[in-house]
CSV table of C-alpha atoms and ligand atoms in Angstrom, one decimal:
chain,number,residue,atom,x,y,z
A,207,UNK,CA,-4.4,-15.5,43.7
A,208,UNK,CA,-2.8,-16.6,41.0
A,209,UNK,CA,1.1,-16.0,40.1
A,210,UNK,CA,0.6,-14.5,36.9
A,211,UNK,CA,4.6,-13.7,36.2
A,212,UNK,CA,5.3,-17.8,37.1
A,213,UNK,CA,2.6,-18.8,34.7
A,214,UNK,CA,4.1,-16.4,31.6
A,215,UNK,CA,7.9,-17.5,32.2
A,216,UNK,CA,6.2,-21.4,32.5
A,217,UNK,CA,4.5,-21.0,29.2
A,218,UNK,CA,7.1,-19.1,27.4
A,219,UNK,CA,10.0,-22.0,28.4
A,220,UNK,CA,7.4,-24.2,26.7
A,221,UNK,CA,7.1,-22.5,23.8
A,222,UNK,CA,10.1,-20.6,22.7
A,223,UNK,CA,12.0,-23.5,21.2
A,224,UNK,CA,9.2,-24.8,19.3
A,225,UNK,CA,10.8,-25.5,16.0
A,226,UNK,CA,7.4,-25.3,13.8
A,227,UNK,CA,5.9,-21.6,14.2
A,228,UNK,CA,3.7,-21.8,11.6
A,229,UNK,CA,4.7,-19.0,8.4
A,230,UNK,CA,4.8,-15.6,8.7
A,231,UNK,CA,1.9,-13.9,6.2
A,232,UNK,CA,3.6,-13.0,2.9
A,233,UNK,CA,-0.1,-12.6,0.9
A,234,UNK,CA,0.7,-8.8,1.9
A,235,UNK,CA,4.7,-8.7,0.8
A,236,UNK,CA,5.8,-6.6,3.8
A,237,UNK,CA,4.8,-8.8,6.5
A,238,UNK,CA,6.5,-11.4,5.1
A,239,UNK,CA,10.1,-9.6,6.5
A,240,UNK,CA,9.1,-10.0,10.2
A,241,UNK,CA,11.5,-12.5,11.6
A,242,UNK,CA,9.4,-15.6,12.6
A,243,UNK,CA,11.5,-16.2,15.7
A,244,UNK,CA,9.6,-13.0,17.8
A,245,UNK,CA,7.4,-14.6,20.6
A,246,UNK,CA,6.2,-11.7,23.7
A,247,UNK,CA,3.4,-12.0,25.9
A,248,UNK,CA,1.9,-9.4,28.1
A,249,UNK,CA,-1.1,-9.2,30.5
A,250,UNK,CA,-2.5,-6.5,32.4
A,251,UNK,CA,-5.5,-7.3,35.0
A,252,UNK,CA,-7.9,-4.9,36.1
A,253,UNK,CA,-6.3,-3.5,39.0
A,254,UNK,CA,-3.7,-2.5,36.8
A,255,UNK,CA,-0.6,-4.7,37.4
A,256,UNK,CA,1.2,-6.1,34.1
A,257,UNK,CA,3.3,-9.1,33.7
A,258,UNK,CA,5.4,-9.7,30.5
A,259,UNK,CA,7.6,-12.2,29.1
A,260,UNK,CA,9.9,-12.0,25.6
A,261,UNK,CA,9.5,-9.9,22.7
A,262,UNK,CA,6.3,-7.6,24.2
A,263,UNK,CA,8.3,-4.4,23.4
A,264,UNK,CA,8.7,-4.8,19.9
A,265,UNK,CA,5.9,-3.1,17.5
A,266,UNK,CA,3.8,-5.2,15.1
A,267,UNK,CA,1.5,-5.3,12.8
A,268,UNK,CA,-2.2,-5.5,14.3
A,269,UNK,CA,-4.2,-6.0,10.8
A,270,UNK,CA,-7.2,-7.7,11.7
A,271,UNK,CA,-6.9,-6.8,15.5
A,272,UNK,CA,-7.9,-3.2,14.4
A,273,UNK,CA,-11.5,-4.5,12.9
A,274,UNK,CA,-12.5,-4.6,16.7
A,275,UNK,CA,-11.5,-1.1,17.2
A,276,UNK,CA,-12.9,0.1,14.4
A,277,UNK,CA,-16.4,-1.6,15.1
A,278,UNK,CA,-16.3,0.2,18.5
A,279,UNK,CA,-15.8,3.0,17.4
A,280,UNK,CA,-18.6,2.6,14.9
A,281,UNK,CA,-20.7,1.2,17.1
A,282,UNK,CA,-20.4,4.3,19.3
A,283,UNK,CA,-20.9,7.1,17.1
A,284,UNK,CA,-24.0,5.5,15.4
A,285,UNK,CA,-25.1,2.7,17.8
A,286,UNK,CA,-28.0,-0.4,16.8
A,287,UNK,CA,-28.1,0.9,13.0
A,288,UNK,CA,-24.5,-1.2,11.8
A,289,UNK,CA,-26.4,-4.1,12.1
A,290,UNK,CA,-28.6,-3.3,9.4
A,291,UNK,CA,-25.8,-3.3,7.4
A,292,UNK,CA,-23.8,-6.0,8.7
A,293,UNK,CA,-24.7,-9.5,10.8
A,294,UNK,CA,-23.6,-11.0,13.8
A,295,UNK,CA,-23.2,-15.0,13.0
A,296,UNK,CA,-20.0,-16.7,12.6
A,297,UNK,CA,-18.9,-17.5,9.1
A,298,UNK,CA,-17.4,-20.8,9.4
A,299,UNK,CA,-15.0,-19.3,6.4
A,300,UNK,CA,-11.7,-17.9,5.9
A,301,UNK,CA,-11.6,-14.3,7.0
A,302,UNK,CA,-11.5,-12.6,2.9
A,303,UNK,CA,-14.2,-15.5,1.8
A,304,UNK,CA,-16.5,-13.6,-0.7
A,305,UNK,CA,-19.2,-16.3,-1.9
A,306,UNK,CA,-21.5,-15.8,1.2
A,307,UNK,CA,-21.3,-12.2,1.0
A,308,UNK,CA,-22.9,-12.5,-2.7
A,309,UNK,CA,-25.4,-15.3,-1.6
A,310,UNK,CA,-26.5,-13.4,1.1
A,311,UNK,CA,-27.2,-10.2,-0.8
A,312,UNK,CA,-24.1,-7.9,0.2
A,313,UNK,CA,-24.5,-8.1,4.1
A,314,UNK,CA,-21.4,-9.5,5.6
A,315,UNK,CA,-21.9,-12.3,8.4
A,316,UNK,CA,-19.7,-10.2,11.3
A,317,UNK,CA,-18.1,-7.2,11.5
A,318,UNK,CA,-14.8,-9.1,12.1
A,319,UNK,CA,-14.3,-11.0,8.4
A,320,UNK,CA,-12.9,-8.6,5.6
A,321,UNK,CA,-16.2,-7.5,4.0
A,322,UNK,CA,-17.6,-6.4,6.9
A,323,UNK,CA,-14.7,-4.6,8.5
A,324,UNK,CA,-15.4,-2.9,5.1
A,325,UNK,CA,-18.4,-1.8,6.0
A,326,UNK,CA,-17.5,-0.7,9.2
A,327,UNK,CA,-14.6,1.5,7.8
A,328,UNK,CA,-17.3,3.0,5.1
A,329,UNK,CA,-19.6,4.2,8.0
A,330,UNK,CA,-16.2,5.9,9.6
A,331,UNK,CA,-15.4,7.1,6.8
A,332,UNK,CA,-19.1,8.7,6.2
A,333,UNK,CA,-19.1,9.5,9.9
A,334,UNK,CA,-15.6,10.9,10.5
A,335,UNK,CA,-14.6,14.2,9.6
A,336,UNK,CA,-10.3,13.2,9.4
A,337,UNK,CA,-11.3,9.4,9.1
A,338,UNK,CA,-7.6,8.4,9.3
A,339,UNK,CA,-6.3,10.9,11.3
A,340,UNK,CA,-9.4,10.7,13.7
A,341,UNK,CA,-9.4,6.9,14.0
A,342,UNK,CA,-5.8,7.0,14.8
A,343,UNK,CA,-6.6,9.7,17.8
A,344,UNK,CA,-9.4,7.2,18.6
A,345,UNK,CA,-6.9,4.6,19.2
A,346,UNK,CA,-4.0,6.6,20.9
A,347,UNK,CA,-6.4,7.9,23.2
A,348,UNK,CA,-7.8,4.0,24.3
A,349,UNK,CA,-4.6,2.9,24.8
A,350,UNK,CA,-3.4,6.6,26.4
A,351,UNK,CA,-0.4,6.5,23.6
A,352,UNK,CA,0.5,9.4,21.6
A,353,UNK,CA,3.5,7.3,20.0
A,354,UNK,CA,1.0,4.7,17.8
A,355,UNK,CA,0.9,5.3,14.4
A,356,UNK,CA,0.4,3.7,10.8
A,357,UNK,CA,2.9,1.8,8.9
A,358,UNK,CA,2.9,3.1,5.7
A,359,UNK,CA,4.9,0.8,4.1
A,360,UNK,CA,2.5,-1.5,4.9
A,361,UNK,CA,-0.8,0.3,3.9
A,362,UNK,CA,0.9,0.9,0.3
A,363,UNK,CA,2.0,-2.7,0.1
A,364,UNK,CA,-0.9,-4.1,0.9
A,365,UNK,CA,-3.1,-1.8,-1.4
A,366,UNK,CA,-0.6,-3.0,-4.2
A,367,UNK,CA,-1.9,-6.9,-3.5
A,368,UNK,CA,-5.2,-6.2,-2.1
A,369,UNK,CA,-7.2,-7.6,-5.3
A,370,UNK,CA,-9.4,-9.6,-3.0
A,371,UNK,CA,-10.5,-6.7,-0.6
A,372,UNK,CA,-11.4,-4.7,-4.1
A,373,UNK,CA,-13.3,-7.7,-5.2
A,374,UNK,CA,-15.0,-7.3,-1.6
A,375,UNK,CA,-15.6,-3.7,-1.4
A,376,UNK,CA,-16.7,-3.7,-5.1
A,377,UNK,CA,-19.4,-6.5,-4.1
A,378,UNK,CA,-20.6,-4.6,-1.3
A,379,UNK,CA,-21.3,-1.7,-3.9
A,380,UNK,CA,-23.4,-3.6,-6.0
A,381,UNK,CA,-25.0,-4.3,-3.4
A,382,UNK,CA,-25.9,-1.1,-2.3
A,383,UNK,CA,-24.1,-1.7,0.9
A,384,UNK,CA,-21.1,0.9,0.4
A,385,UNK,CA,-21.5,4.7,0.8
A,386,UNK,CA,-18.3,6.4,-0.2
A,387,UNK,CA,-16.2,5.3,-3.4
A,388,UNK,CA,-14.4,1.5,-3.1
A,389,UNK,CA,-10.9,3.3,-3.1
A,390,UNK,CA,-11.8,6.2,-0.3
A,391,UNK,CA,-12.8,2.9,2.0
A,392,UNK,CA,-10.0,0.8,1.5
A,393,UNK,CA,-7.5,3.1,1.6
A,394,UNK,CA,-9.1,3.8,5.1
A,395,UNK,CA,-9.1,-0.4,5.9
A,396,UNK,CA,-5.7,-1.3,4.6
A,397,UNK,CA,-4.6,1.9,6.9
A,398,UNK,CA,-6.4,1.1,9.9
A,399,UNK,CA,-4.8,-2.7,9.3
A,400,UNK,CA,-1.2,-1.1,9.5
A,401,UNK,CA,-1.6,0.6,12.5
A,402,UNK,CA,1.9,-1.2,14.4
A,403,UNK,CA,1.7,-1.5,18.0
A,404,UNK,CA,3.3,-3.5,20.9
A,405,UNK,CA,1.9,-6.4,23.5
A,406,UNK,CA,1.9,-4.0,26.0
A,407,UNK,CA,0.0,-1.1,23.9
A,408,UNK,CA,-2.2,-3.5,22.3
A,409,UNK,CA,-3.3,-4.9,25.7
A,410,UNK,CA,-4.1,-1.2,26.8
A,411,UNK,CA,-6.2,-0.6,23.9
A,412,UNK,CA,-8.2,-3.8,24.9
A,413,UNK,CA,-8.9,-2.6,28.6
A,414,UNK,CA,-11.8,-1.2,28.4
A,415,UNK,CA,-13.5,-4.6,26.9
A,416,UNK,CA,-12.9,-5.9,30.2
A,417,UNK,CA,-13.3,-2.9,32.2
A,418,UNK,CA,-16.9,-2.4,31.2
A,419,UNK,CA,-16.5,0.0,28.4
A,420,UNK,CA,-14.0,2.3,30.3
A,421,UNK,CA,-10.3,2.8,29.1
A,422,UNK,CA,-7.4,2.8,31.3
A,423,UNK,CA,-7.9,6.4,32.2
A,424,UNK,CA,-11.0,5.5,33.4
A,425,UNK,CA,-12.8,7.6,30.6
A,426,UNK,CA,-16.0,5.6,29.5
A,427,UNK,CA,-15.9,4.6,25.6
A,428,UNK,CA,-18.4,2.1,25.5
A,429,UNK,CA,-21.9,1.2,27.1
A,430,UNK,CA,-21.8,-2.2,28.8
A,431,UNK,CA,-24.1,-3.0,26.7
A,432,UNK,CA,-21.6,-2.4,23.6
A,433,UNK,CA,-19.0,-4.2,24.9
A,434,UNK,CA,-21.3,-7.3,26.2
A,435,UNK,CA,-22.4,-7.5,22.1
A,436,UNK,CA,-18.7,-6.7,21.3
A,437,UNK,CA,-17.3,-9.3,23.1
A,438,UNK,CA,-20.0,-11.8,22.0
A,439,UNK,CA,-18.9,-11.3,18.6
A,440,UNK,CA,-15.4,-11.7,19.6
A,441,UNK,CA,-16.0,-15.1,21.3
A,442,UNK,CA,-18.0,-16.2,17.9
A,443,UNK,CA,-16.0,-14.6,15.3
A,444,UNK,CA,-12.6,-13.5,16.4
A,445,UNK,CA,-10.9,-16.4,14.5
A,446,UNK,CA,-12.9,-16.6,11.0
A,447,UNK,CA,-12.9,-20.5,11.0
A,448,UNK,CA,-11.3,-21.2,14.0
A,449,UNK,CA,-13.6,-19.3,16.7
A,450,UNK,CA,-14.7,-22.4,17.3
A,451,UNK,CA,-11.3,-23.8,18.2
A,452,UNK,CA,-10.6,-21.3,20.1
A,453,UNK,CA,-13.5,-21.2,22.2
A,454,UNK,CA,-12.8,-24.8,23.0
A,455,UNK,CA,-9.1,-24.8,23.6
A,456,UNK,CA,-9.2,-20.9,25.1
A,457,UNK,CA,-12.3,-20.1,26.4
A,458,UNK,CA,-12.2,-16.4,26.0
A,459,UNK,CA,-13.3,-13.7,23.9
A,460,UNK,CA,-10.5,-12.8,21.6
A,461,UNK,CA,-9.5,-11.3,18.2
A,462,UNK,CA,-6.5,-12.2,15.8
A,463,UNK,CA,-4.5,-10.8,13.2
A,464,UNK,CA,-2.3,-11.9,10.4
A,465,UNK,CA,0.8,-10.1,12.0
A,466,UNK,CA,0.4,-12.8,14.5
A,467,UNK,CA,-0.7,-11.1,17.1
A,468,UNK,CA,-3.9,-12.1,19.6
A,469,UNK,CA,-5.5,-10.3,21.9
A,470,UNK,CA,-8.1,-12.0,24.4
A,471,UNK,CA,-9.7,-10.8,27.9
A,472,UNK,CA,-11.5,-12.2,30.7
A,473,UNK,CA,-14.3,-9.1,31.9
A,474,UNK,CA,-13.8,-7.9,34.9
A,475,UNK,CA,-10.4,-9.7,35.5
A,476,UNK,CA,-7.4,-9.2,32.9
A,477,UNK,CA,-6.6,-8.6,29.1
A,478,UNK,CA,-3.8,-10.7,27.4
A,479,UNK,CA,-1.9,-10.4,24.1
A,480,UNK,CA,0.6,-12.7,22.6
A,481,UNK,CA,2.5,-12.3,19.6
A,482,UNK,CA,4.3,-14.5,17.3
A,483,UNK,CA,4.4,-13.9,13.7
A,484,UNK,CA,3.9,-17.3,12.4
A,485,UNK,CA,0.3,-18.5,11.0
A,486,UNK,CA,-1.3,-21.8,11.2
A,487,UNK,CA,-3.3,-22.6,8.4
A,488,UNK,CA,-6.1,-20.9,9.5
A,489,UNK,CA,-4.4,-17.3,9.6
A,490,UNK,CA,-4.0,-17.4,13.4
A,491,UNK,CA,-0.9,-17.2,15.2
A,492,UNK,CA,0.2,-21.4,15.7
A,493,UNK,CA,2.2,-20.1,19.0
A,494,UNK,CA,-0.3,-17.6,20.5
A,495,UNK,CA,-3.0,-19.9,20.1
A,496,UNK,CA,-0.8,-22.8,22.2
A,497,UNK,CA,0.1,-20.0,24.4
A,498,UNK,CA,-3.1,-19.0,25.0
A,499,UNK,CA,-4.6,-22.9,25.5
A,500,UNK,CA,-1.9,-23.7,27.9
A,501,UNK,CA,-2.7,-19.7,29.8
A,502,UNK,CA,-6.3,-20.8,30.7
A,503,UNK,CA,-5.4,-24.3,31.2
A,504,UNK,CA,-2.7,-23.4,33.7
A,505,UNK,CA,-4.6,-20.5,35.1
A,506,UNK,CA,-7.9,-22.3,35.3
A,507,UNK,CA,-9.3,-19.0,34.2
A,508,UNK,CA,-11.7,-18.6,31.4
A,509,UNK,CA,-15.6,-17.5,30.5
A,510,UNK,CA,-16.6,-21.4,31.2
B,94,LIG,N1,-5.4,-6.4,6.2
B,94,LIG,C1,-5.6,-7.9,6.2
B,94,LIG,C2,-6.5,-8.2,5.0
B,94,LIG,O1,-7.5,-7.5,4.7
B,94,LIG,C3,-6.2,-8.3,7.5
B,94,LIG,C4,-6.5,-9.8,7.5
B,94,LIG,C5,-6.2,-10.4,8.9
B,94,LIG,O2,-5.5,-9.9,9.7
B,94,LIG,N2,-6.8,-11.6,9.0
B,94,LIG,O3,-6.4,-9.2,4.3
């Protein structure tokens, strides 16, 4: 059995005084006041014990994290017809990369790069009576938190800056692959990126994709078929152009944000998430990715 608290306080003493962290996102200008100096990392395995070390507690952006909630949700409401609209091969390209998408005819190459978390949001937003509000319930009710909410802040200052995701969403309308008008859907994505939660919460909202497709209540969410295809695409598209890296230096299904958070699991044993604000060049956390390398090196526990 291994001492997960030991292996935490190990990595964190490792870590914390790292002097390059990588830079906090500033491409959307109110993540760029998050002090750079946070660093938390909490796990909770399947039988439900937790272990945290550092800044776990303090709330964060989840941005990109939330793409994986939203394609579950998605995915349940109107099952195998996403991917008609939307592949499942890594892009080998930064996360709001737009050139493919036009090559390839307006279907995104995952569900976890911008366009196609576009996608996804214009099927909630088709399928959804209260898209925001019922996404957010969606969420609370994984993680059993009544407390998580949007940042607004964030979803404002990010629609202010978001020329990219336009140029996205207004690709995937020429395209014919958009339903609802370009600013209903992003003013559903740039919310749905601004949701702010903790390690702890985040880890609980992750529970169920290694619990089988049940949350921590126990309540089923998911097939296991969903969340075997879910956690595929995690393992070969959670990190734009560094799932491959990751794979190799992790070993686990995982998905990133530009907040800096990460948030990886091992089915049927434990889900992990780190957080530390500063990005490589990639757009991945440069400590949570360490953390995570020495966590399954340590631990000797991974997929492989
Ligand atoms: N909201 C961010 C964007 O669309 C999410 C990107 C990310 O976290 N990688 O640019």
């Amino acid at each position: 059995m291994v001492d997960f608290q030991a292996v935490l306080d190990e990595i964190y003493a490792e870590l914390q005084n790292t002097t390059d962290k990588g830079a906090v996102a500033s491409y959307i200008p109110e993540l760029a006041n998050v002090d750079s100096d946070n660093f938390g990392i909490y796990l909770n395995n399947i039988q439900g014990d937790d272990f945290y070390v550092g800044d776990w507690d303090t709330p964060f952006s989840i941005q990109s994290i939330s793409k994986v909630l939203s394609l579950a949700k998605a995915f349940s409401l109107v099952g195998n017809k996403i991917w008609d609209r939307v592949d499942v091969e890594p892009s080998g390209n930064p996360f709001n990369h737009l050139s493919l998408l036009e090559l390839e005819n307006g279907i995104p190459r995952n569900p976890l790069i911008n366009s196609g978390a576009i996608v996804i949001a214009d099927i909630l937003v088709s399928e959804l009576e209260n898209p925001k509000a019922d996404f957010l319930a969606y969420v609370r009710n994984l993680t059993n938190d009544q407390t998580i909410d949007f940042n607004l802040d964030v979803a404002a200052s990010e629609k202010e800056t978001g020329y990219n995701n336009y140029a996205a969403a207004n690709l995937l309308k020429s395209f014919d692959n958009l339903e609802n008008d370009v600013d209903e859907v992003l003013d559903f994505y740039f919310h749905q990126c601004s949701i702010e939660m903790d390690c702890q919460q985040l880890t609980n909202a992750f529970f169920l994709f290694a619990n089988r497709g049940k949350c921590m209540r126990n309540t089923a969410h998911l097939t296991l078929n969903q969340v075997k295809r879910i956690n595929g695409i995690m393992l070969t598209c959670g990190f734009y152009d560094e799932a491959g890296e990751f794979a190799f230096e992790v070993g686990l299904p995982g998905k990133s944000g530009v907040g800096g958070g990460i948030v990886a699991l091992l089915p049927n044993e434990f889900t992990i998430t780190c957080w530390s604000p500063g990005l490589n060049d990639k757009g991945n956390s440069y400590l949570g990715m360490m953390a995570l390398e020495k966590f399954t090196t340590k631990t000797k526990l991974s997929i492989f």
